[in-house]
C-alpha positions as YAML, in Angstrom:
chain: A
units: angstrom
residues:
- id: 1
  name: MET
  ca: [-17.17, 1.92, -1.47]
- id: 2
  name: ILE
  ca: [-14.39, 0.31, -0.04]
- id: 3
  name: THR
  ca: [-14.75, -1.12, 3.14]
- id: 4
  name: LEU
  ca: [-12.24, -2.33, 5.47]
- id: 5
  name: THR
  ca: [-11.56, -3.64, 8.47]
- id: 6
  name: ASP
  ca: [-11.11, -1.95, 11.78]
- id: 7
  name: GLU
  ca: [-7.55, -3.69, 11.45]
- id: 8
  name: GLN
  ca: [-6.58, -3.12, 8.08]
- id: 9
  name: ALA
  ca: [-8.15, 0.46, 8.63]
- id: 10
  name: ARG
  ca: [-5.53, 0.99, 11.54]
- id: 11
  name: THR
  ca: [-2.65, -0.61, 9.16]
- id: 12
  name: LEU
  ca: [-3.68, 1.84, 6.79]
- id: 13
  name: HIS
  ca: [-3.95, 5.29, 8.98]
- id: 14
  name: GLN
  ca: [-0.75, 4.19, 10.39]
- id: 15
  name: LEU
  ca: [1.09, 4.12, 6.77]
- id: 16
  name: LEU
  ca: [-0.79, 7.00, 5.44]
- id: 17
  name: THR
  ca: [0.69, 9.27, 9.25]
- id: 18
  name: ARG
  ca: [3.81, 7.85, 8.96]
- id: 19
  name: ILE
  ca: [4.08, 8.36, 5.20]
- id: 20
  name: LEU
  ca: [2.56, 12.29, 5.99]
- id: 21
  name: LEU
  ca: [5.75, 12.01, 8.35]
- id: 22
  name: ASN
  ca: [8.28, 11.04, 6.27]
- id: 23
  name: GLU
  ca: [8.67, 7.86, 9.23]
- id: 24
  name: THR
  ca: [10.03, 4.39, 8.34]
- id: 25
  name: TYR
  ca: [7.73, 2.32, 6.93]
- id: 26
  name: ARG
  ca: [7.19, -1.19, 5.41]
- id: 27
  name: ILE
  ca: [7.05, -2.10, 2.34]
- id: 28
  name: SER
  ca: [4.15, -4.72, 2.69]
- id: 29
  name: ASP
  ca: [2.31, -2.76, 4.19]
- id: 30
  name: VAL
  ca: [1.36, -0.80, 1.22]
- id: 31
  name: GLU
  ca: [1.17, -4.04, -0.59]
- id: 32
  name: ASP
  ca: [-0.86, -4.36, 1.36]
- id: 33
  name: ALA
  ca: [-3.03, -0.71, 1.41]
- id: 34
  name: LEU
  ca: [-2.47, -1.19, -2.20]
- id: 35
  name: VAL
  ca: [-4.85, -4.59, -2.48]
- id: 36
  name: TRP
  ca: [-7.56, -3.06, -0.23]
- id: 37
  name: THR
  ca: [-8.79, -0.06, -1.76]
- id: 38
  name: SER
  ca: [-8.57, -1.82, -5.23]
- id: 39
  name: PRO
  ca: [-12.24, -2.15, -6.16]
- id: 40
  name: GLU
  ca: [-14.27, -4.08, -4.49]
- id: 41
  name: ASN
  ca: [-15.09, -6.93, -6.84]
- id: 42
  name: ARG
  ca: [-11.42, -7.41, -8.40]
- id: 43
  name: GLN
  ca: [-10.22, -10.09, -9.17]
- id: 44
  name: ILE
  ca: [-6.67, -11.22, -8.41]
- id: 45
  name: LEU
  ca: [-6.62, -13.16, -12.48]
- id: 46
  name: CYS
  ca: [-2.78, -13.27, -12.77]
- id: 47
  name: PRO
  ca: [-0.43, -13.95, -11.11]
- id: 48
  name: PHE
  ca: [1.68, -11.18, -11.86]
- id: 49
  name: ASP
  ca: [-0.57, -8.57, -10.06]
- id: 50
  name: SER
  ca: [1.56, -9.23, -6.44]
- id: 51
  name: VAL
  ca: [4.33, -8.24, -8.28]
- id: 52
  name: TRP
  ca: [2.96, -5.16, -9.58]
- id: 53
  name: SER
  ca: [1.93, -3.95, -6.47]
- id: 54
  name: ARG
  ca: [5.37, -4.64, -4.82]
- id: 55
  name: ASN
  ca: [7.07, -3.17, -8.02]
- id: 56
  name: LEU
  ca: [4.44, 0.14, -7.40]
- id: 57
  name: ALA
  ca: [4.96, 0.71, -3.91]
- id: 58
  name: GLN
  ca: [8.36, -0.07, -4.25]
- id: 59
  name: GLU
  ca: [8.82, 3.04, -7.05]
- id: 60
  name: ILE
  ca: [6.08, 5.29, -4.45]
- id: 61
  name: VAL
  ca: [8.82, 4.42, -1.48]
- id: 62
  name: ARG
  ca: [11.41, 5.48, -3.81]
- id: 63
  name: GLU
  ca: [10.80, 9.07, -5.31]
- id: 64
  name: LEU
  ca: [8.93, 9.33, -1.39]
- id: 65
  name: ARG
  ca: [12.71, 9.05, -0.97]
- id: 66
  name: ASN
  ca: [13.08, 11.65, -3.92]
- id: 67
  name: GLN
  ca: [11.79, 14.22, -2.58]
- id: 68
  name: PRO
  ca: [13.19, 17.38, -1.26]
...
């Protein structure tokens, strides 16, 4: 189970709503959401995890913007 704080839940809700409505949102919110929704016991074991999350978030945004 994933547990979010109220602030995290609000941010995630706003992010998903903006994505669905094709409105502007911040890449940092996508990065945060990826971290928050990872398994609870996940530990960052290498410094490349944050780079991977950022690259994945940017790729998701590119794909969403390229959809017809």
